[in-house]
Tab-separated table of N, CA, C and O in Angstrom:
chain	number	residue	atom	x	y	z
S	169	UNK	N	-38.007	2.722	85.265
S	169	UNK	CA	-37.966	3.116	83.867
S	169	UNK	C	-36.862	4.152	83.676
S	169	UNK	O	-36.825	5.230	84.269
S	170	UNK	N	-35.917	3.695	82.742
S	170	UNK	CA	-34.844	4.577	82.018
S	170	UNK	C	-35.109	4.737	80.901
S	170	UNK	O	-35.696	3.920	80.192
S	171	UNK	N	-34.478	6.471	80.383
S	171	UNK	CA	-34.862	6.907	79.268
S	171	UNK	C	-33.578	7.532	78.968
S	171	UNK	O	-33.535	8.659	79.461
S	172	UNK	N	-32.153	7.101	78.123
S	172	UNK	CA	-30.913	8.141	77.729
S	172	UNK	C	-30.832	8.078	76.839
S	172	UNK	O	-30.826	7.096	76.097
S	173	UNK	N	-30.671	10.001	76.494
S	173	UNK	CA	-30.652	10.055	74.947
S	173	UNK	C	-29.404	10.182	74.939
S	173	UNK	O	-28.800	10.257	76.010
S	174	UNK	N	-28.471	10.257	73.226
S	174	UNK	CA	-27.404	10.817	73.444
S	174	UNK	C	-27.488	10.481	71.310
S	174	UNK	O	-28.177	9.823	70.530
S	175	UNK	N	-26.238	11.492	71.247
S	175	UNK	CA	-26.114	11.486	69.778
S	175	UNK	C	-26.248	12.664	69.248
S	175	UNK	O	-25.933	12.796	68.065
S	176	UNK	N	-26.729	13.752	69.971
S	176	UNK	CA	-26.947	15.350	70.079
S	176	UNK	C	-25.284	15.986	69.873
S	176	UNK	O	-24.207	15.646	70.365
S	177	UNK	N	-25.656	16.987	68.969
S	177	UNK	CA	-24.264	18.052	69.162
S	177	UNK	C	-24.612	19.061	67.799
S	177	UNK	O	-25.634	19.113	67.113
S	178	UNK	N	-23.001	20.029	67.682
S	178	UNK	CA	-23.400	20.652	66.817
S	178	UNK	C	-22.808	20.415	65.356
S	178	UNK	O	-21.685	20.016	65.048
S	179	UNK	N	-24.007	20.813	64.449
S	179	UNK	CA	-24.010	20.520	63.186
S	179	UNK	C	-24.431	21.968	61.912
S	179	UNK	O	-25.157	22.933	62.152
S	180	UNK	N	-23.833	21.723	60.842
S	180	UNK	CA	-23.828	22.938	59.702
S	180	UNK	C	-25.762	22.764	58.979
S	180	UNK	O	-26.300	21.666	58.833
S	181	UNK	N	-26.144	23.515	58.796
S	181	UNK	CA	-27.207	23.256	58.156
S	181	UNK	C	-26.734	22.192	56.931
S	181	UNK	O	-25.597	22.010	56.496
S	182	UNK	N	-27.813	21.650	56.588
S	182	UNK	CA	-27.832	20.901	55.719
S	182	UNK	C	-27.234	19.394	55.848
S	182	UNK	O	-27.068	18.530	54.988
S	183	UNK	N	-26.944	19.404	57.395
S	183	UNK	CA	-25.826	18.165	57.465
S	183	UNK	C	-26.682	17.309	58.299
S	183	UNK	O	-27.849	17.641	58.505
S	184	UNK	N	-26.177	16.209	58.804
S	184	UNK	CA	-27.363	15.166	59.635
S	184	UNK	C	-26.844	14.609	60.813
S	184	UNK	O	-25.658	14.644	61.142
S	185	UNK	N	-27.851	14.044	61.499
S	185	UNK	CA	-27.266	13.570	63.141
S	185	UNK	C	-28.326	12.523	63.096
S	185	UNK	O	-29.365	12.541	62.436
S	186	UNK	N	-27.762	11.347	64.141
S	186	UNK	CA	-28.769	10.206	64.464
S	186	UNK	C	-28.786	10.480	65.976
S	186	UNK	O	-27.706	10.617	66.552
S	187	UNK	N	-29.796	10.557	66.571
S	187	UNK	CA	-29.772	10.105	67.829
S	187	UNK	C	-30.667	9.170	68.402
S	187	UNK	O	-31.735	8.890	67.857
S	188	UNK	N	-30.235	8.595	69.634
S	188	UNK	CA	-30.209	7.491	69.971
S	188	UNK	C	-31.279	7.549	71.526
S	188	UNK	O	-31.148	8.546	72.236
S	189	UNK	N	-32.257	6.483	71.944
S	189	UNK	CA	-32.456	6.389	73.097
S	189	UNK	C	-32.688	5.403	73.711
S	189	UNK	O	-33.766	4.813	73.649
S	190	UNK	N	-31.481	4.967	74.584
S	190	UNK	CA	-31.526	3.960	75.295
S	190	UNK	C	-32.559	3.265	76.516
S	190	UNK	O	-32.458	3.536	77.713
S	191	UNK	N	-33.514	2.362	75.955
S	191	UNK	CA	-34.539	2.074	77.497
S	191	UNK	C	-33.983	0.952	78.299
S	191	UNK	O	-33.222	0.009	78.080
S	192	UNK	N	-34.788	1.507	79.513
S	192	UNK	CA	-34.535	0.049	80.486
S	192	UNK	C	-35.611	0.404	81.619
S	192	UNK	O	-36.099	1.504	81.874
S	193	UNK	N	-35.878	-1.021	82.319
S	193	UNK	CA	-36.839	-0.999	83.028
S	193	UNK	C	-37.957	-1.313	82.701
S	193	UNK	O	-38.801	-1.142	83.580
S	194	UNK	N	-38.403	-1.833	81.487
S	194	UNK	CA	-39.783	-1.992	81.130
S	194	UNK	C	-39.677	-2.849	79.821
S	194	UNK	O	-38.660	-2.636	79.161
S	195	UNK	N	-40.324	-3.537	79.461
S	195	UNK	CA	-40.591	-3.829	77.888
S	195	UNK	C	-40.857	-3.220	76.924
S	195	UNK	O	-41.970	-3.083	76.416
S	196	UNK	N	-39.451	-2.627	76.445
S	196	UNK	CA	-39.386	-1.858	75.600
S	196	UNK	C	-40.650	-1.942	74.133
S	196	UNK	O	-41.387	-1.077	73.660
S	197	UNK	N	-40.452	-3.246	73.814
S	197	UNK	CA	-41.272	-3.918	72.986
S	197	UNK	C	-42.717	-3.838	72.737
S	197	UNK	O	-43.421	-4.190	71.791
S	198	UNK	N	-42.978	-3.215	73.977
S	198	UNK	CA	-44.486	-3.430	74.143
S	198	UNK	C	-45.016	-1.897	74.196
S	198	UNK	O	-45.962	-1.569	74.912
S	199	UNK	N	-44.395	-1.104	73.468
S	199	UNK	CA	-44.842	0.400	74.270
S	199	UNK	C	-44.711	1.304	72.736
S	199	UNK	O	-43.638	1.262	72.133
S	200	UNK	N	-45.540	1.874	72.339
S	200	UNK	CA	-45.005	3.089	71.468
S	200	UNK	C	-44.324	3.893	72.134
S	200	UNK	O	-44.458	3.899	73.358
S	201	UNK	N	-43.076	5.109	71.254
S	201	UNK	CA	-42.688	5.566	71.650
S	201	UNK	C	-42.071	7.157	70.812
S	201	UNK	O	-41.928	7.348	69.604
S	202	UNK	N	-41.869	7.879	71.685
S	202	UNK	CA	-41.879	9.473	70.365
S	202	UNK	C	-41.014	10.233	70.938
S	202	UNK	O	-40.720	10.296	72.131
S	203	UNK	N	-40.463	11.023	69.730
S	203	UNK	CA	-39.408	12.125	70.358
S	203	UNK	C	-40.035	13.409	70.296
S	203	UNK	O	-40.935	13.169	69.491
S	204	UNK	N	-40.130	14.324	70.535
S	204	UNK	CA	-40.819	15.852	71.391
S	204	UNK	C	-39.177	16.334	71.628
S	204	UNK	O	-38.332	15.688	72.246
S	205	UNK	N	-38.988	17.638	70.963
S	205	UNK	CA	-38.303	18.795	71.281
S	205	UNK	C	-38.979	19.874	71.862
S	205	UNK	O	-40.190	19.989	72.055
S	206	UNK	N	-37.677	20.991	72.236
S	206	UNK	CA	-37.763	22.006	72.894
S	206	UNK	C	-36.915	23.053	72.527
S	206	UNK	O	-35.738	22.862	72.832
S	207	UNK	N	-37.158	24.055	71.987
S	207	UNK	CA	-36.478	25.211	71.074
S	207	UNK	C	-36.203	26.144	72.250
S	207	UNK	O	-37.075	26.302	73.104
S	208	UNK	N	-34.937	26.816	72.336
S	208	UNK	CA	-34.792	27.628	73.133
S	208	UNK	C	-36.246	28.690	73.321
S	208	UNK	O	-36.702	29.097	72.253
S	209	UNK	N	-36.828	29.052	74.352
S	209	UNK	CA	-37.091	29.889	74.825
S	209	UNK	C	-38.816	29.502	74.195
S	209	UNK	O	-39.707	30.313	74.451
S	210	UNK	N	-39.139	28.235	73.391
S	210	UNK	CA	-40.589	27.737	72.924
S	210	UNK	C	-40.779	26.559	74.023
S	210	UNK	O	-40.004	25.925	74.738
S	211	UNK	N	-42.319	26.573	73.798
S	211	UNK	CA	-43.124	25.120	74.334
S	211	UNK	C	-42.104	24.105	73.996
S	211	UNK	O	-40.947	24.293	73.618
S	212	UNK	N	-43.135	22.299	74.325
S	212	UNK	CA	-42.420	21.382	73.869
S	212	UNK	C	-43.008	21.333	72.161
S	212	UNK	O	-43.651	22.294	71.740
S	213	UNK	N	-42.858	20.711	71.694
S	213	UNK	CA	-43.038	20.040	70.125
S	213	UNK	C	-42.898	18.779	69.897
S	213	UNK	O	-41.758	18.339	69.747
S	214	UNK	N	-44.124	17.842	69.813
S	214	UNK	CA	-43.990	16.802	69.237
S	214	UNK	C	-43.394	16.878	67.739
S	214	UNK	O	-43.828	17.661	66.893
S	215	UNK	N	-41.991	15.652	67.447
S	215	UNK	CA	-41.870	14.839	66.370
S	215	UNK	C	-42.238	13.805	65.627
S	215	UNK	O	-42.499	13.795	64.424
S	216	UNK	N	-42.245	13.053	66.289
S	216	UNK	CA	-42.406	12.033	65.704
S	216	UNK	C	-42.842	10.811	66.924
S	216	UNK	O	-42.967	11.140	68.103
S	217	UNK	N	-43.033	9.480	66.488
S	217	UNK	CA	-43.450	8.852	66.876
S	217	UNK	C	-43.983	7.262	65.858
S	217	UNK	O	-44.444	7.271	64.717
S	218	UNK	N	-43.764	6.241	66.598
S	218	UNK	CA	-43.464	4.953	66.093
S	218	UNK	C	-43.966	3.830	67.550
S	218	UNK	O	-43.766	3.710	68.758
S	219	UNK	N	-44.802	3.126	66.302
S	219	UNK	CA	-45.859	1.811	67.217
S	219	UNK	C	-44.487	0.765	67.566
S	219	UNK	O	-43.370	0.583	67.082
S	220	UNK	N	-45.143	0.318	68.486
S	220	UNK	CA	-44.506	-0.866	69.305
S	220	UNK	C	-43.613	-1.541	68.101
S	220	UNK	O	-42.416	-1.264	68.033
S	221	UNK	N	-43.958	-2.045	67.565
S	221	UNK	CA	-43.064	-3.438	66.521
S	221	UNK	C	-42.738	-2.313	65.450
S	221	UNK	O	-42.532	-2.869	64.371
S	222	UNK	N	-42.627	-1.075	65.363
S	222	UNK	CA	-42.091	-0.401	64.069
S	222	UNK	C	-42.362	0.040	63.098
S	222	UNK	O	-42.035	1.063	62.498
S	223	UNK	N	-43.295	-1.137	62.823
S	223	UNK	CA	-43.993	-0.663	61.514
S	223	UNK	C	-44.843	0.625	61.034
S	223	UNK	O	-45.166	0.651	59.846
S	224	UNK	N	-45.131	1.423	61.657
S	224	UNK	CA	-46.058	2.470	61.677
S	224	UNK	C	-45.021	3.765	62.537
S	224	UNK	O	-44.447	3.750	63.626
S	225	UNK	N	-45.143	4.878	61.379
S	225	UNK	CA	-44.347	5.851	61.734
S	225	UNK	C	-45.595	6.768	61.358
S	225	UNK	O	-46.674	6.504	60.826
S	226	UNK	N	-44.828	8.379	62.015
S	226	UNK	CA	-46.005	9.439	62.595
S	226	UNK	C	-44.922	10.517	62.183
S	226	UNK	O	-43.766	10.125	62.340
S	227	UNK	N	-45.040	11.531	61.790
S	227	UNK	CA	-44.352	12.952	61.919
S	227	UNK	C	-45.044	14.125	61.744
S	227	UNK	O	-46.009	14.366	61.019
S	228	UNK	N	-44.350	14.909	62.593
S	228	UNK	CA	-44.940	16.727	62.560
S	228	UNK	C	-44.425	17.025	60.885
S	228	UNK	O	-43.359	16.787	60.317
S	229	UNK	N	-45.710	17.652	60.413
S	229	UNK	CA	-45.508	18.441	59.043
S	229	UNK	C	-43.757	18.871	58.961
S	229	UNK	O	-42.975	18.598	58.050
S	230	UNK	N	-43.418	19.809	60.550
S	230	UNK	CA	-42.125	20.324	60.167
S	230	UNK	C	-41.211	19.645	59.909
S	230	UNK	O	-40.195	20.288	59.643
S	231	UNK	N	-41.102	18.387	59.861
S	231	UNK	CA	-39.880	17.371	60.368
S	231	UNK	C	-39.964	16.119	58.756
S	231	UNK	O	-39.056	15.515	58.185
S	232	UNK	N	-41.505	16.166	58.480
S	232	UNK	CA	-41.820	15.477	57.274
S	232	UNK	C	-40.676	15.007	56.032
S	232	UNK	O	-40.268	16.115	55.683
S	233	UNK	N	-40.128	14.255	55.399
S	233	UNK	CA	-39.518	14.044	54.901
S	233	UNK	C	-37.701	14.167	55.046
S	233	UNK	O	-36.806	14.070	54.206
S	234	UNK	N	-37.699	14.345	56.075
S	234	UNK	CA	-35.910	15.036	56.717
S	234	UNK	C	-36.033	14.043	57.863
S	234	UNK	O	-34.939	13.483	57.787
S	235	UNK	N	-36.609	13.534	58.768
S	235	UNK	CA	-36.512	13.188	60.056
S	235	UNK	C	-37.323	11.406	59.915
S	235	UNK	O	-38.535	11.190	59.909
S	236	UNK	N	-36.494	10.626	59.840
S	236	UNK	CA	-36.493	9.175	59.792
S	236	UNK	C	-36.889	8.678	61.500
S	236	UNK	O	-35.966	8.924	62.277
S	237	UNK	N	-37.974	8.108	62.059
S	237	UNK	CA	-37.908	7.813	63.355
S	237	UNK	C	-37.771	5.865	63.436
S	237	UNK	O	-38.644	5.236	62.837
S	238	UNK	N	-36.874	5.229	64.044
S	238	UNK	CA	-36.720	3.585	64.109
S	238	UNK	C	-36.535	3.582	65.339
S	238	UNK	O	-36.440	4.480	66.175
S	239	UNK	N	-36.452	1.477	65.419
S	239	UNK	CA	-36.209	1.369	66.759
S	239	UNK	C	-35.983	-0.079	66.494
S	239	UNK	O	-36.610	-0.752	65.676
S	240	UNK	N	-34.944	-0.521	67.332
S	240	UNK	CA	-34.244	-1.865	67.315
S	240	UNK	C	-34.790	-2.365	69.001
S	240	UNK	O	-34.319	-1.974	70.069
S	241	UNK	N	-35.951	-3.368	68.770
S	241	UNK	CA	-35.984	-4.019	70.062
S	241	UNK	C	-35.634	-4.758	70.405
S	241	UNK	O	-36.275	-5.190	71.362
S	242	UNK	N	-34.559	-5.455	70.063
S	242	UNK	CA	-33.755	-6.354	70.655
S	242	UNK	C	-32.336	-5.934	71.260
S	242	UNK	O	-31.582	-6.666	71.901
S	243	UNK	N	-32.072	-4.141	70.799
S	243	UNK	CA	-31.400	-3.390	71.738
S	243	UNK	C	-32.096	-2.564	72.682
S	243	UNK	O	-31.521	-1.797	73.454
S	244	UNK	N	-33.263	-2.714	72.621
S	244	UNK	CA	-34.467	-1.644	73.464
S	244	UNK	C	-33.748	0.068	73.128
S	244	UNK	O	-33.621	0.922	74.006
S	245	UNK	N	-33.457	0.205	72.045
S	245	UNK	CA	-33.133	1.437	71.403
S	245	UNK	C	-34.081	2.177	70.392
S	245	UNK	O	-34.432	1.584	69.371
S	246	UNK	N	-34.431	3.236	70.605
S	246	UNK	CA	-34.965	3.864	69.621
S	246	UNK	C	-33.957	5.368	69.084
S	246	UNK	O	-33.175	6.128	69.655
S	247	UNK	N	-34.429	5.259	67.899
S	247	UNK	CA	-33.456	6.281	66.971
S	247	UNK	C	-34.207	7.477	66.457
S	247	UNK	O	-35.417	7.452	66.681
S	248	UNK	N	-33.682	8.632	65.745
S	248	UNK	CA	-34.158	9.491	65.407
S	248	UNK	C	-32.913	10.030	64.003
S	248	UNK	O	-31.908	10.649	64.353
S	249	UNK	N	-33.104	9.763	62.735
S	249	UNK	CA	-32.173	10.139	61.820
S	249	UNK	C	-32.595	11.106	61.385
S	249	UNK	O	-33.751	11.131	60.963
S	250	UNK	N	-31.707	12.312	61.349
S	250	UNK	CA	-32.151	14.044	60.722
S	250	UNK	C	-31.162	14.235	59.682
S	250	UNK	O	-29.942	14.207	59.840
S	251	UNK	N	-31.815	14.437	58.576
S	251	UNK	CA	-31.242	14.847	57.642
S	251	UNK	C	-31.432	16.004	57.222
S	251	UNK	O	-32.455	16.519	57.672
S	252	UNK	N	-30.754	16.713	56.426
S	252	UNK	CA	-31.291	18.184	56.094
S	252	UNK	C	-31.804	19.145	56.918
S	252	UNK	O	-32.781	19.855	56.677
S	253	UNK	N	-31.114	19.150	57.904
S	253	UNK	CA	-30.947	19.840	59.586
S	253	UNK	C	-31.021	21.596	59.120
S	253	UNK	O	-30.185	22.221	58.467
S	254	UNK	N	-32.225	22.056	59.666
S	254	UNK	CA	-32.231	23.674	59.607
S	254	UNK	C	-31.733	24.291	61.006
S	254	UNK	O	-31.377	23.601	61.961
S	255	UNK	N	-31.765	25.736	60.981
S	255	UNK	CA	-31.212	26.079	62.234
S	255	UNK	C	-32.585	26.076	63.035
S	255	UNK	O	-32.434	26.667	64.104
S	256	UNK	N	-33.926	25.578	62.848
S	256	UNK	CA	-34.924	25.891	63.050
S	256	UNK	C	-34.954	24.766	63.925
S	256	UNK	O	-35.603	24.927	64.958
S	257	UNK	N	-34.258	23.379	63.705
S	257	UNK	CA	-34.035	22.387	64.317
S	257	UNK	C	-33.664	22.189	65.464
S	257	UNK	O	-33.767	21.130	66.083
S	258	UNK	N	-32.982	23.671	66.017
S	258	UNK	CA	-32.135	23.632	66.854
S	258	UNK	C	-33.271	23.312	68.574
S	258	UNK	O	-34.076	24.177	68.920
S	259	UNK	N	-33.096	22.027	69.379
S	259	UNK	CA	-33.747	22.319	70.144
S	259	UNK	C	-32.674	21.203	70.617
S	259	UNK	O	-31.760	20.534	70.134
S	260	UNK	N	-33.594	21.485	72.344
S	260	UNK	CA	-33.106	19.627	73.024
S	260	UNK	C	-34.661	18.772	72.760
S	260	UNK	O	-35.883	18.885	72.849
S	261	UNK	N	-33.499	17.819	72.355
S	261	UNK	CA	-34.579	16.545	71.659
S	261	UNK	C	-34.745	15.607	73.377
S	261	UNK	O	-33.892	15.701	74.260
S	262	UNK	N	-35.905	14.844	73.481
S	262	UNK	CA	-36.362	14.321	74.290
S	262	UNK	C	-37.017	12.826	74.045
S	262	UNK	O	-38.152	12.954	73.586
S	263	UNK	N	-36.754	11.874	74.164
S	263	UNK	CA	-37.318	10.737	73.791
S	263	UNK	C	-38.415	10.312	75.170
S	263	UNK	O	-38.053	10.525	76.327
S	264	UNK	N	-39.702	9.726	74.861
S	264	UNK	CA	-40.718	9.350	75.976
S	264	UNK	C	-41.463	8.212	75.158
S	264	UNK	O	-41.621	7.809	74.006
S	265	UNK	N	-41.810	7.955	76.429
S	265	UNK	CA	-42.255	6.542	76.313
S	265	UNK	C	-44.009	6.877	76.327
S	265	UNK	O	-44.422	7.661	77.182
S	266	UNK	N	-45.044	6.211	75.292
S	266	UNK	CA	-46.283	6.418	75.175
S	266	UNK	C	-47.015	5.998	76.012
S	266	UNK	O	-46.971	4.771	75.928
S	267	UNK	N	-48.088	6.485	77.266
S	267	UNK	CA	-48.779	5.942	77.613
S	267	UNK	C	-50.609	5.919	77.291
S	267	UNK	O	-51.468	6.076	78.159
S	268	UNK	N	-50.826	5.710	76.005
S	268	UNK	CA	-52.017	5.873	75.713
S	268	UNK	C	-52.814	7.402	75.514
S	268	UNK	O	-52.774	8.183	76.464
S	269	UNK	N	-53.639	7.852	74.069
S	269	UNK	CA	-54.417	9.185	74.188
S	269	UNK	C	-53.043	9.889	74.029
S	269	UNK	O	-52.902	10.764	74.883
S	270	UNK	N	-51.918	9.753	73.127
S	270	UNK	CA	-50.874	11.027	72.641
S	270	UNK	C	-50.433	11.184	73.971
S	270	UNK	O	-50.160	12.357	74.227
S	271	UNK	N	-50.250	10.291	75.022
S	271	UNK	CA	-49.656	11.181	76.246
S	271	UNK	C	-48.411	10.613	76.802
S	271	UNK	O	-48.581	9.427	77.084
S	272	UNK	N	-47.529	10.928	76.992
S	272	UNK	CA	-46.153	9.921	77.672
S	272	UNK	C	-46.048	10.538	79.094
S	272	UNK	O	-46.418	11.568	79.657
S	273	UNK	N	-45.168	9.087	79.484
S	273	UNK	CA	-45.614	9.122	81.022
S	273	UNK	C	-43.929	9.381	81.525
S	273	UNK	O	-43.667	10.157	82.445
S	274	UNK	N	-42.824	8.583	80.748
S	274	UNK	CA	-41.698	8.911	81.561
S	274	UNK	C	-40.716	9.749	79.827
S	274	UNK	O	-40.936	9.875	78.623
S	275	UNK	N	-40.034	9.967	80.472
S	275	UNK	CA	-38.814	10.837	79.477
S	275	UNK	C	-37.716	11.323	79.822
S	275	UNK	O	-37.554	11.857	80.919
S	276	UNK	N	-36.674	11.193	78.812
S	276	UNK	CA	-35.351	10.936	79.260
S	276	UNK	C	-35.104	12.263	79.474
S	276	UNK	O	-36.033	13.068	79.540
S	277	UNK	N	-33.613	12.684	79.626
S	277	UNK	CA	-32.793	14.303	80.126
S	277	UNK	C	-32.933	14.926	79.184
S	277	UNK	O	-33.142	16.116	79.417
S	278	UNK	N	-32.899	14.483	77.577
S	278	UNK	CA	-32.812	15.149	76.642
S	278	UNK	C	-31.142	15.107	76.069
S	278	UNK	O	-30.135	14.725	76.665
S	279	UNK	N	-31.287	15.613	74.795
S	279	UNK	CA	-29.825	15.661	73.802
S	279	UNK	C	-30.498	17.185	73.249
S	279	UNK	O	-31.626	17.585	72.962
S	280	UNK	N	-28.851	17.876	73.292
S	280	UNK	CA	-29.100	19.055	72.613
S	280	UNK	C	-28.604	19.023	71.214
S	280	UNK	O	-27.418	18.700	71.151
S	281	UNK	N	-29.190	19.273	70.046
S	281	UNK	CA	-29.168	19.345	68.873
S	281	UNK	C	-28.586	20.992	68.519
S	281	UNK	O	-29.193	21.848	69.162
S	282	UNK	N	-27.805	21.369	67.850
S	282	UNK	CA	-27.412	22.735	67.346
S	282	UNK	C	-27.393	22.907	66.036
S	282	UNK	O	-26.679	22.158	65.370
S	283	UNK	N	-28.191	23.955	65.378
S	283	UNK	CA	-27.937	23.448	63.543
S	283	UNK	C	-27.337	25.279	63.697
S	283	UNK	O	-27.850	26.298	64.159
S	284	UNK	N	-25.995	24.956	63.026
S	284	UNK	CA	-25.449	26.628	63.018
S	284	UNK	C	-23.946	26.391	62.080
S	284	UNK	O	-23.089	25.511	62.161
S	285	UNK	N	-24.064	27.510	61.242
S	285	UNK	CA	-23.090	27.574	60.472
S	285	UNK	C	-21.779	28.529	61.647
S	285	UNK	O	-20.650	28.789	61.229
């Protein structure tokens, strides 16, 4: 099981980033899957999160209406679109793969996100 994020960098408040996570090793298709950040010097933080075929999306209150979560399985890619990026945003983002009961079992290196004027 592979998990690479990438699409991370730095950005002005108010501006937006997509990032991206590439799977392999498994059926992508068959697995929910969620992104969880990490704020300098905080715990992790679940974001978001999205069922197997797509249809059903999940978000943290903080992220609610700014943070779009998709996923193209016929690229075994899942996405994360941020819009309206605070500096509060600022973490490394982490994409993982669901293994049942809110818990993921593998997860990629992470992408660092920067929201700074």
């Amino acid at each position: 099981v592979q998990l690479v994020e990438s699409g991370g960098g730095l950005v002005q408040p108010g501006g937006s980033l997509r990032l991206s996570c590439a799977a392999s090793g498994f059926t992508f298709s068959s697995y929910w899957m969620h992104w969880v950040r990490q704020a300098p010097g905080k715990g992790l933080e679940w974001v978001s999160h999205i069922n197997n075929g797509g249809g059903a999306t999940y978000y943290a209150d903080s992220v609610k209406g700014r943070f779009t979560i998709s996923r193209d399985n016929a690229k075994n890619t899942l996405y994360l679109r941020m819009d309206s990026l605070k500096p509060e945003d600022t973490a490394l983002y982490y994409c993982a793969r669901d293994m049942g009961a809110g818990l993921a079992d593998y997860w990629g290196q992470g992408t660092q996100v920067t929201v700074s004027s």
